[in-house]
Amino acid sequence: MELYLLCFFAFLAGFIDSIVGGGGLVQVPAFFVLYPQLLVPNIIGTNRLASAVGTSVAAWNYARSVRIPWKTVLWAGVSAAVFSYLGATVQSLLPSSVLKPIILVLIVAIAVYTYKKKDFGQKEHFHIAPERLSWWAAGIGATLGFYNGFIGPGTGSLLVFGFVSVIGYSFLTSSAISKIVNVVADVSSLIFFLANKYVLFHLALPMMVCNVAGSYVGSRMAVLRGNEFIRKVFLVVVAGIVLRFAWDVVMSFRH
């Protein structure tokens, strides 16, 4: 029964993640609840294999249907991979609970801004001069890569927001970019988990199949239904991130 439920949540996570990111908010907590006896590295490593393959399918789906600004992807992807490693290093020295209250306020502000600004991300409207675009893409990748290594949840959604708000891409294009950047970061960390034998393949493989199915359905819906659909899903996912961080902050004060 646990495996069937885990596969259901893997499908749901793949669906959500392929649209605006944030699938880890569904899949990882479900894994912890259903398999409490497993070690944390086993859960994270097994989840990472399933989600990495699912994200790759979503990225492929977007690449077939959306014009991808590959220069932006390259700069953001490389900087995200480097700073994700740095974030993980700092995390071992400084507890993430120190920054979570500040990040909670920022994410609430993102949600309110996106909700009130109805035309946000509906069309491409560039704020950056072409010759500076690569540097800004690298900056977004570095910032969110560090966040991914240091804290983690909601990185894909925040990448989408960054590409829309800072550079001026539409939600659809930003989702496509974030998926490819996520694949780079996921594969980079997956090498570590595989090398240390943390991946449990008897769970990872069925999860992977379901995550891939969810990613395919979600990315197809995003391409077909467009920016307004992605904006609505983004708001729902950001609300979930807010609740997750609020819970973490409350629990940190209780200990």
XYZ file of N, CA and C in Angstrom:
765
model
N 0.829 -1.213 0.000
C 0.000 0.000 0.000
C 0.868 1.269 0.000
N 1.976 1.236 0.791
C 2.847 2.414 0.864
C 3.412 2.781 -0.508
N 3.806 1.756 -1.277
C 4.390 2.018 -2.589
C 3.366 2.623 -3.544
N 2.123 2.141 -3.497
C 1.069 2.699 -4.349
C 0.828 4.172 -4.022
N 0.781 4.488 -2.730
C 0.586 5.882 -2.321
C 1.775 6.741 -2.738
N 2.979 6.188 -2.582
C 4.174 6.925 -2.972
C 4.169 7.226 -4.466
N 3.724 6.265 -5.262
C 3.648 6.459 -6.711
C 2.601 7.509 -7.080
N 1.490 7.534 -6.339
C 0.472 8.563 -6.572
C 1.058 9.952 -6.327
N 1.768 10.106 -5.206
C 2.367 11.403 -4.893
C 3.488 11.744 -5.869
N 4.169 10.730 -6.398
C 5.203 10.971 -7.407
C 4.583 11.529 -8.688
N 3.424 10.981 -9.083
C 2.716 11.500 -10.261
C 2.291 12.944 -10.020
N 1.692 13.205 -8.858
C 1.224 14.552 -8.525
C 2.389 15.538 -8.484
N 3.500 15.108 -7.894
C 4.683 15.967 -7.815
C 5.236 16.272 -9.204
N 5.278 15.262 -10.070
C 5.747 15.474 -11.430
C 4.866 16.445 -12.188
N 3.551 16.329 -11.995
C 2.586 17.221 -12.644
C 2.826 18.668 -12.221
N 2.904 18.892 -10.904
C 3.087 20.248 -10.379
C 4.450 20.803 -10.774
N 5.478 19.993 -10.592
C 6.843 20.447 -10.824
C 7.079 20.827 -12.274
N 6.443 20.118 -13.193
C 6.653 20.388 -14.617
C 6.042 21.714 -15.047
N 5.101 22.225 -14.261
C 4.434 23.481 -14.621
C 5.168 24.677 -14.027
N 5.362 24.677 -12.711
C 6.000 25.834 -12.059
C 7.028 25.447 -11.009
N 7.392 24.182 -10.907
C 8.287 23.763 -9.838
C 7.515 23.530 -8.545
N 8.230 23.117 -7.513
C 7.591 22.905 -6.215
C 7.095 21.499 -5.976
N 7.390 20.567 -6.889
C 6.935 19.192 -6.714
C 7.524 18.518 -5.493
N 8.713 18.966 -5.090
C 9.345 18.404 -3.903
C 8.549 18.635 -2.637
N 7.699 19.674 -2.641
C 6.843 19.945 -1.483
C 5.803 18.850 -1.294
N 5.531 18.093 -2.356
C 4.569 16.985 -2.297
C 5.290 15.663 -2.073
N 6.305 15.409 -2.886
C 6.923 14.085 -2.937
C 7.787 13.772 -1.720
N 8.593 14.738 -1.288
C 9.512 14.474 -0.173
C 8.778 14.264 1.156
N 7.831 15.158 1.542
C 7.096 14.900 2.789
C 6.337 13.574 2.763
N 5.751 13.227 1.604
C 5.033 11.948 1.490
C 5.984 10.782 1.723
N 7.191 10.894 1.193
C 8.208 9.855 1.368
C 8.544 9.672 2.853
N 8.738 10.782 3.559
C 9.073 10.723 4.987
C 7.948 10.091 5.802
N 6.701 10.408 5.447
C 5.550 9.874 6.187
C 5.371 8.382 5.921
N 5.497 7.979 4.656
C 5.237 6.588 4.278
C 6.386 5.644 4.636
N 7.616 6.161 4.655
C 8.783 5.318 4.952
C 9.638 5.968 6.049
N 9.086 6.108 7.257
C 9.815 6.795 8.339
C 11.078 6.066 8.789
N 11.196 4.784 8.455
C 12.351 3.998 8.893
C 13.598 4.253 8.054
N 13.444 4.901 6.896
C 14.588 5.119 6.008
C 15.436 6.293 6.479
N 16.719 6.237 6.144
C 17.618 7.345 6.448
C 17.329 8.519 5.514
N 17.601 9.726 5.998
C 17.349 10.931 5.194
C 18.096 10.895 3.856
N 19.384 10.532 3.807
C 20.074 10.479 2.507
C 19.433 9.491 1.531
N 18.878 8.384 2.047
C 18.191 7.425 1.176
C 16.945 8.045 0.557
N 16.190 8.769 1.370
C 14.965 9.405 0.876
C 15.296 10.488 -0.144
N 16.258 11.342 0.188
C 16.618 12.440 -0.714
C 17.215 11.901 -2.015
N 18.100 10.918 -1.917
C 18.739 10.358 -3.107
C 17.764 9.626 -4.007
N 16.875 8.824 -3.410
C 15.870 8.085 -4.182
C 14.903 9.048 -4.856
N 14.465 10.054 -4.107
C 13.581 11.076 -4.665
C 14.262 11.839 -5.795
N 15.554 12.121 -5.620
C 16.275 12.911 -6.622
C 16.358 12.192 -7.956
N 16.552 10.864 -7.946
C 16.598 10.109 -9.201
C 15.255 10.187 -9.918
N 14.166 9.955 -9.181
C 12.834 9.991 -9.791
C 12.513 11.371 -10.345
N 12.790 12.407 -9.558
C 12.445 13.764 -9.986
C 13.347 14.252 -11.115
N 14.624 13.822 -11.121
C 15.544 14.254 -12.180
C 15.096 13.738 -13.540
N 14.671 12.480 -13.590
C 14.197 11.913 -14.861
C 12.886 12.575 -15.274
N 11.993 12.785 -14.309
C 10.725 13.454 -14.607
C 10.935 14.862 -15.124
N 11.844 15.600 -14.488
C 12.145 16.963 -14.925
C 12.762 16.968 -16.317
N 13.564 15.954 -16.623
C 14.164 15.846 -17.963
C 13.093 15.690 -19.035
N 12.057 14.904 -18.734
C 10.949 14.723 -19.681
C 10.210 16.041 -19.883
N 9.966 16.762 -18.781
C 9.294 18.057 -18.888
C 10.135 19.033 -19.707
N 11.453 19.048 -19.465
C 12.348 19.933 -20.213
C 12.317 19.603 -21.703
N 12.310 18.319 -22.033
C 12.236 17.880 -23.436
C 10.915 18.319 -24.068
N 9.834 18.202 -23.315
C 8.522 18.611 -23.810
C 8.489 20.102 -24.115
N 9.045 20.903 -23.202
C 9.089 22.352 -23.421
C 9.967 22.691 -24.620
N 11.117 22.022 -24.716
C 12.064 22.324 -25.792
C 11.463 22.072 -27.173
N 10.517 21.130 -27.261
C 9.859 20.838 -28.546
C 8.839 21.900 -28.922
N 8.310 22.619 -27.925
C 7.155 23.482 -28.173
C 7.399 24.962 -27.906
N 8.454 25.283 -27.168
C 8.709 26.664 -26.762
C 10.088 27.082 -27.257
N 10.200 28.332 -27.690
C 11.515 28.845 -28.100
C 12.376 29.025 -26.848
N 13.443 28.263 -26.751
C 14.298 28.285 -25.568
C 15.462 29.259 -25.784
N 15.651 30.238 -24.894
C 16.830 31.117 -24.978
C 18.046 30.399 -24.373
N 18.749 29.650 -25.204
C 19.788 28.746 -24.706
C 20.945 29.468 -24.026
N 21.211 30.695 -24.428
C 22.285 31.454 -23.778
C 21.935 31.715 -22.316
N 20.677 32.057 -22.066
C 20.205 32.259 -20.693
C 20.299 30.963 -19.902
N 19.876 29.867 -20.531
C 19.920 28.551 -19.878
C 21.354 28.193 -19.486
N 22.303 28.424 -20.399
C 23.700 28.066 -20.148
C 24.263 28.822 -18.947
N 24.103 30.143 -18.956
C 24.650 30.952 -17.871
C 23.970 30.642 -16.540
N 22.652 30.522 -16.562
C 21.919 30.233 -15.324
C 22.239 28.832 -14.810
N 22.337 27.864 -15.730
C 22.588 26.478 -15.334
C 23.955 26.283 -14.708
N 24.992 26.849 -15.321
C 26.353 26.692 -14.794
C 26.478 27.350 -13.422
N 25.972 28.582 -13.300
C 26.084 29.281 -12.014
C 25.248 28.599 -10.938
N 24.082 28.049 -11.311
C 23.236 27.339 -10.342
C 23.945 26.100 -9.811
N 24.613 25.359 -10.703
C 25.319 24.143 -10.283
C 26.445 24.472 -9.306
N 27.209 25.526 -9.602
C 28.336 25.908 -8.740
C 27.843 26.393 -7.382
N 26.855 27.288 -7.391
C 26.398 27.888 -6.137
C 25.516 26.954 -5.323
N 24.928 25.957 -5.957
C 24.187 24.944 -5.204
C 25.144 24.167 -4.305
N 26.316 23.865 -4.835
C 27.343 23.181 -4.038
C 27.805 24.075 -2.884
N 28.011 25.370 -3.167
C 28.427 26.302 -2.119
C 27.358 26.426 -1.040
N 26.092 26.455 -1.468
C 24.992 26.542 -0.515
C 24.951 25.353 0.414
N 25.181 24.174 -0.145
C 25.200 22.958 0.674
C 26.354 22.994 1.671
N 27.485 23.581 1.253
C 28.639 23.696 2.147
C 28.343 24.644 3.305
N 27.754 25.798 2.992
C 27.419 26.783 4.026
C 26.365 26.232 4.973
N 25.449 25.423 4.429
C 24.370 24.858 5.240
C 24.911 24.027 6.393
N 26.061 23.404 6.168
C 26.658 22.586 7.225
C 27.290 23.446 8.316
N 27.497 24.740 8.017
C 28.119 25.647 8.982
C 27.110 26.562 9.660
N 26.045 26.911 8.922
C 25.043 27.850 9.430
C 23.663 27.238 9.272
N 22.902 27.061 10.356
C 21.572 26.448 10.239
C 20.629 27.289 9.392
N 19.871 26.625 8.519
C 18.953 27.330 7.617
C 17.847 28.048 8.370
N 17.583 27.654 9.631
C 16.527 28.288 10.424
C 16.803 29.769 10.653
N 18.073 30.175 10.524
C 18.434 31.579 10.715
C 17.771 32.460 9.661
N 17.724 31.979 8.419
C 17.211 32.787 7.311
C 15.747 32.525 6.977
N 15.162 31.460 7.493
C 13.807 31.087 7.087
C 12.752 32.161 7.371
N 12.794 32.868 8.519
C 11.798 33.935 8.727
C 11.875 35.033 7.674
N 13.110 35.399 7.262
C 13.279 36.436 6.236
C 12.742 35.947 4.901
N 13.065 34.704 4.552
C 12.613 34.134 3.280
C 11.097 34.003 3.260
N 10.496 33.676 4.405
C 9.036 33.581 4.490
C 8.389 34.907 4.108
N 8.918 36.009 4.632
C 8.380 37.339 4.313
C 8.520 37.627 2.819
N 9.676 37.286 2.242
C 9.905 37.529 0.815
C 8.944 36.722 -0.060
N 8.692 35.470 0.314
C 7.810 34.625 -0.492
C 6.362 35.101 -0.395
N 5.956 35.578 0.786
C 4.613 36.165 0.925
C 4.496 37.380 0.008
N 5.540 38.207 -0.040
C 5.535 39.386 -0.917
C 5.432 38.977 -2.384
N 6.132 37.910 -2.771
C 6.057 37.393 -4.143
C 4.632 36.963 -4.479
N 3.990 36.253 -3.546
C 2.622 35.772 -3.768
C 1.654 36.936 -3.938
N 1.756 37.933 -3.059
C 0.856 39.096 -3.119
C 1.069 39.863 -4.420
N 2.329 40.075 -4.795
C 2.644 40.808 -6.024
C 2.078 40.098 -7.252
N 2.287 38.787 -7.339
C 1.806 38.011 -8.490
C 0.286 37.994 -8.549
N -0.362 37.915 -7.384
C -1.829 37.890 -7.337
C -2.422 39.224 -7.791
N -1.837 40.320 -7.336
C -2.387 41.643 -7.649
C -2.087 42.074 -9.082
N -0.941 41.685 -9.604
C -0.542 42.106 -10.953
C -0.996 41.041 -11.953
N -2.203 41.215 -12.458
C -2.835 40.184 -13.298
C -2.080 39.918 -14.597
N -1.398 40.938 -15.125
C -0.695 40.765 -16.401
C 0.741 40.277 -16.216
N 1.121 39.992 -14.979
C 2.490 39.567 -14.678
C 2.817 38.252 -15.383
N 3.841 38.281 -16.241
C 4.292 37.075 -16.926
C 3.417 36.615 -18.077
N 2.455 37.429 -18.483
C 1.568 37.007 -19.566
C 2.196 37.215 -20.946
N 3.078 38.215 -21.039
C 3.793 38.475 -22.287
C 5.250 38.765 -21.964
N 6.106 38.571 -22.953
C 7.515 38.894 -22.750
C 7.705 40.403 -22.850
N 8.337 40.955 -21.817
C 8.596 42.395 -21.774
C 9.952 42.576 -21.098
N 11.002 42.650 -21.894
C 12.351 42.611 -21.348
C 12.726 43.907 -20.634
N 13.313 43.731 -19.434
C 13.764 44.864 -18.626
C 15.278 45.034 -18.715
N 15.942 44.084 -19.352
C 17.409 44.052 -19.362
C 17.922 44.259 -20.782
N 18.970 45.076 -20.921
C 19.605 45.252 -22.230
C 20.216 43.927 -22.679
N 20.137 43.608 -23.987
C 20.617 42.309 -24.485
C 22.045 41.974 -24.070
N 22.931 42.987 -24.051
C 24.331 42.709 -23.717
C 24.536 42.377 -22.229
N 23.531 42.671 -21.402
C 23.647 42.381 -19.963
C 22.819 41.168 -19.541
N 22.071 40.615 -20.464
C 21.141 39.536 -20.122
C 21.850 38.316 -19.541
N 22.993 37.949 -20.106
C 23.717 36.765 -19.633
C 24.144 36.918 -18.181
N 24.588 38.128 -17.820
C 25.026 38.362 -16.446
C 23.861 38.267 -15.468
N 22.718 38.798 -15.862
C 21.541 38.710 -14.998
C 21.063 37.266 -14.873
N 21.130 36.520 -15.968
C 20.756 35.096 -15.918
C 21.677 34.340 -14.967
N 22.981 34.644 -15.035
C 23.940 34.011 -14.128
C 23.651 34.389 -12.683
N 23.248 35.647 -12.468
C 22.920 36.102 -11.119
C 21.715 35.380 -10.543
N 20.687 35.190 -11.375
C 19.496 34.447 -10.934
C 19.869 33.002 -10.621
N 20.645 32.392 -11.524
C 21.073 31.011 -11.310
C 21.898 30.863 -10.047
N 22.809 31.810 -9.807
C 23.660 31.754 -8.615
C 22.836 31.908 -7.340
N 21.935 32.889 -7.334
C 21.112 33.154 -6.146
C 20.232 31.966 -5.800
N 19.519 31.457 -6.804
C 18.600 30.345 -6.551
C 19.345 29.023 -6.418
N 20.519 28.910 -7.045
C 21.341 27.721 -6.841
C 21.816 27.638 -5.398
N 22.263 28.773 -4.863
C 22.685 28.819 -3.461
C 21.511 28.489 -2.541
N 20.357 29.068 -2.849
C 19.142 28.776 -2.070
C 18.821 27.285 -2.114
N 18.962 26.672 -3.291
C 18.669 25.245 -3.452
C 19.580 24.392 -2.565
N 20.861 24.733 -2.538
C 21.791 23.977 -1.715
C 21.629 24.248 -0.237
N 21.253 25.474 0.109
C 21.182 25.886 1.514
C 19.856 25.520 2.168
N 18.740 25.727 1.446
C 17.411 25.478 2.018
C 16.618 24.483 1.182
N 16.377 24.797 -0.115
C 15.807 23.787 -1.006
C 14.396 23.966 -1.504
N 13.361 23.839 -0.645
C 11.981 23.764 -1.142
C 11.561 24.964 -1.983
N 10.953 24.681 -3.138
C 10.402 25.738 -3.976
C 11.389 26.401 -4.910
N 12.572 25.812 -5.088
C 13.581 26.433 -5.947
C 13.065 26.650 -7.366
N 12.391 25.643 -7.928
C 11.877 25.761 -9.296
C 10.900 26.911 -9.443
N 10.007 27.077 -8.469
C 9.021 28.159 -8.512
C 9.701 29.519 -8.416
N 10.710 29.625 -7.557
C 11.424 30.890 -7.408
C 12.263 31.205 -8.645
N 12.778 30.178 -9.316
C 13.466 30.396 -10.592
C 12.514 31.000 -11.620
N 11.305 30.443 -11.690
C 10.296 30.970 -12.615
C 10.037 32.437 -12.317
N 9.817 32.760 -11.043
C 9.553 34.153 -10.657
C 10.731 35.047 -11.026
N 11.949 34.564 -10.810
C 13.127 35.356 -11.123
C 13.231 35.696 -12.602
N 13.000 34.717 -13.458
C 13.104 34.955 -14.900
C 11.979 35.863 -15.413
N 10.807 35.786 -14.779
C 9.701 36.664 -15.181
C 9.942 38.084 -14.689
N 10.234 38.241 -13.393
C 10.293 39.569 -12.779
C 11.567 40.336 -13.113
N 12.699 39.653 -13.147
C 13.974 40.346 -13.343
C 14.271 40.575 -14.818
N 14.122 39.527 -15.632
C 14.473 39.645 -17.054
C 13.277 40.045 -17.907
N 12.098 39.480 -17.609
C 10.904 39.849 -18.367
C 10.388 38.776 -19.297
N 10.826 37.518 -19.097
C 10.270 36.420 -19.884
C 8.825 36.159 -19.459
N 8.068 35.501 -20.335
C 6.715 35.082 -19.973
C 6.793 33.889 -19.026
N 5.652 33.561 -18.395
C 5.610 32.402 -17.506
C 5.997 31.120 -18.246
N 5.504 30.980 -19.484
C 5.764 29.758 -20.241
C 7.254 29.593 -20.527
N 7.886 30.652 -21.028
C 9.320 30.595 -21.314
C 10.128 30.396 -20.038
N 9.725 31.075 -18.961
C 10.432 30.950 -17.681
C 10.334 29.538 -17.125
N 9.171 28.913 -17.274
C 9.015 27.527 -16.827
C 9.935 26.602 -17.613
N 10.029 26.840 -18.922
C 10.908 26.025 -19.767
C 12.368 26.172 -19.340
N 12.806 27.417 -19.110
C 14.191 27.655 -18.683
C 14.467 26.975 -17.349
N 13.541 27.156 -16.400
C 13.764 26.618 -15.050
C 13.849 25.099 -15.049
N 13.086 24.455 -15.937
C 13.150 22.992 -16.006
C 14.547 22.523 -16.425
N 15.114 23.177 -17.429
C 16.433 22.764 -17.921
C 17.509 23.056 -16.879
N 17.411 24.221 -16.227
C 18.359 24.558 -15.162
C 18.243 23.554 -14.017
N 17.013 23.162 -13.696
C 16.788 22.172 -12.636
C 17.426 20.827 -12.966
N 17.340 20.429 -14.232
C 17.946 19.156 -14.647
C 19.450 19.183 -14.373
N 20.102 20.286 -14.723
C 21.546 20.417 -14.501
C 21.873 20.277 -13.018
N 21.126 20.999 -12.168
C 21.373 20.959 -10.723
C 21.080 19.571 -10.150
N 19.984 18.949 -10.620
C 19.606 17.619 -10.117
C 20.651 16.565 -10.461
N 21.110 16.573 -11.710
C 22.100 15.582 -12.138
C 23.404 15.766 -11.361
N 23.771 17.027 -11.118
C 24.993 17.320 -10.368
C 24.951 16.698 -8.975
N 23.828 16.865 -8.274
C 23.717 16.311 -6.921
C 23.453 14.805 -6.945
N 22.801 14.319 -8.011
C 22.487 12.891 -8.115
C 23.755 12.045 -8.193
N 24.788 12.583 -8.815
C 26.065 11.861 -8.903
C 26.571 11.503 -7.507
N 26.431 12.450 -6.574
C 26.861 12.204 -5.190
C 26.062 11.071 -4.557
N 24.733 11.112 -4.717
C 23.883 10.097 -4.092
C 24.122 8.709 -4.690
N 24.327 8.646 -5.999
C 24.598 7.362 -6.643
C 25.957 6.807 -6.217
N 26.948 7.679 -6.159
C 28.300 7.246 -5.793
C 28.351 6.681 -4.377
N 27.494 7.205 -3.508
C 27.474 6.755 -2.114
C 26.389 5.713 -1.835
N 25.763 5.202 -2.923
C 24.773 4.114 -2.824
C 23.578 4.465 -1.932
N 23.145 5.728 -2.014
C 21.979 6.148 -1.234
C 20.663 5.907 -1.977
N 20.730 5.665 -3.284
C 19.512 5.505 -4.089
C 18.965 4.085 -3.937
N 17.696 3.971 -3.529
C 17.030 2.672 -3.386
C 16.232 2.414 -4.665
N 16.785 1.600 -5.553
C 16.213 1.454 -6.886
C 14.843 0.770 -6.878
N 14.561 -0.091 -5.900
C 13.254 -0.761 -5.877
C 12.124 0.230 -5.597
N 12.452 1.387 -5.028
C 11.469 2.458 -4.843
C 11.615 3.528 -5.929
N 12.851 3.811 -6.313
C 13.108 4.887 -7.274
C 12.509 4.605 -8.646
N 12.579 3.346 -9.110
C 12.115 3.039 -10.470
C 10.604 3.205 -10.642
N 9.749 2.631 -9.751
C 8.315 2.890 -9.906
C 7.961 4.359 -9.694
N 8.658 5.025 -8.764
C 8.441 6.463 -8.583
C 8.784 7.227 -9.855
N 9.876 6.830 -10.485
C 10.342 7.494 -11.696
C 9.302 7.397 -12.809
N 8.724 6.218 -12.995
C 7.706 6.022 -14.030
C 6.522 6.957 -13.794
N 6.066 7.037 -12.548
C 4.911 7.876 -12.223
C 5.251 9.359 -12.310
N 6.464 9.718 -11.888
C 6.889 11.111 -11.973
C 7.003 11.561 -13.420
N 7.520 10.673 -14.273
C 7.624 10.966 -15.706
C 6.239 11.182 -16.310
N 5.284 10.314 -15.947
C 3.917 10.453 -16.461
C 3.318 11.788 -16.038
N 3.486 12.149 -14.757
C 2.978 13.426 -14.271
C 3.643 14.604 -14.949
N 4.957 14.504 -15.166
C 5.706 15.579 -15.824
C 5.251 15.771 -17.264
N 4.991 14.664 -17.946
C 4.549 14.753 -19.339
C 3.185 15.432 -19.429
N 2.247 14.990 -18.591
C 0.896 15.566 -18.601
C 0.945 17.046 -18.220
N 1.696 17.367 -17.155
C 1.766 18.748 -16.689
C 2.388 19.691 -17.698
N 3.505 19.288 -18.298
C 4.172 20.160 -19.268
C 3.338 20.338 -20.527
N 2.608 19.289 -20.937
C 1.723 19.424 -22.095
C 0.594 20.408 -21.801
N 0.019 20.314 -20.599
C -1.048 21.244 -20.220
C -0.531 22.675 -20.174
N 0.698 22.858 -19.657
C 1.277 24.198 -19.578
C 1.451 24.799 -20.971
N 1.947 23.995 -21.907
C 2.156 24.473 -23.279
C 0.824 24.790 -23.953
N -0.171 23.921 -23.754
C -1.462 24.088 -24.426
C -2.303 25.208 -23.823
N -2.261 25.365 -22.501
C -3.142 26.324 -21.833
C -2.482 27.667 -21.571
N -1.166 27.732 -21.639
C -0.475 29.010 -21.658
C -0.220 29.691 -20.320
N 0.093 30.999 -20.423
C 0.622 31.758 -19.299
C -0.355 31.941 -18.141
N -1.628 32.173 -18.430
C -2.601 32.393 -17.352
C -2.766 31.137 -16.502
N -2.796 29.977 -17.142
C -2.875 28.705 -16.413
C -1.647 28.532 -15.522
N -0.465 28.824 -16.055
C 0.770 28.683 -15.281
C 0.763 29.647 -14.097
N 0.275 30.872 -14.321
C 0.205 31.861 -13.231
C -0.657 31.356 -12.085
N -1.801 30.749 -12.403
C -2.701 30.244 -11.359
C -2.057 29.099 -10.574
N -1.411 28.183 -11.290
C -0.733 27.076 -10.607
C 0.417 27.616 -9.757
N 1.112 28.629 -10.280
C 2.206 29.258 -9.539
C 1.717 29.804 -8.205
N 0.577 30.479 -8.204
C 0.027 31.045 -6.969
C -0.304 29.952 -5.957
N -0.867 28.839 -6.439
C -1.198 27.720 -5.540
C 0.074 27.136 -4.925
N 1.095 26.941 -5.756
C 2.350 26.353 -5.268
C 3.044 27.292 -4.284
N 3.066 28.596 -4.597
C 3.692 29.563 -3.691
C 2.960 29.593 -2.350
N 1.634 29.460 -2.381
C 0.872 29.375 -1.129
C 1.325 28.161 -0.314
N 1.576 27.046 -1.003
C 2.083 25.851 -0.323
C 3.459 26.078 0.277
N 4.320 26.806 -0.452
C 5.656 27.115 0.060
C 5.557 27.992 1.310
N 4.642 28.970 1.276
C 4.434 29.851 2.437
C 4.031 29.033 3.659
N 3.076 28.119 3.481
C 2.623 27.278 4.595
C 3.764 26.418 5.134
N 4.560 25.864 4.217
C 5.692 25.028 4.631
C 6.681 25.839 5.465
N 7.037 27.032 4.996
C 8.001 27.845 5.722
C 7.426 28.354 7.038
N 6.146 28.715 7.037
C 5.501 29.175 8.271
C 5.552 28.076 9.331
N 5.275 26.851 8.913
C 5.337 25.712 9.836
C 6.757 25.524 10.380
N 7.753 25.595 9.491
C 9.147 25.433 9.918
C 9.555 26.514 10.918
N 9.125 27.764 10.653
C 9.473 28.877 11.544
C 8.829 28.691 12.912
N 7.543 28.321 12.924
C 6.833 28.095 14.192
C 7.498 26.977 14.989
N 7.829 25.878 14.304
C 8.445 24.743 14.995
C 9.839 25.085 15.523
N 10.562 25.962 14.814
C 11.904 26.346 15.280
C 11.835 27.153 16.568
N 10.753 27.950 16.736
C 10.593 28.727 17.964
C 10.154 27.855 19.133
N 9.526 26.722 18.829
C 9.036 25.842 19.890
C 10.138 24.971 20.481
N 11.249 24.827 19.737
C 12.341 23.970 20.224
C 13.390 24.791 20.965
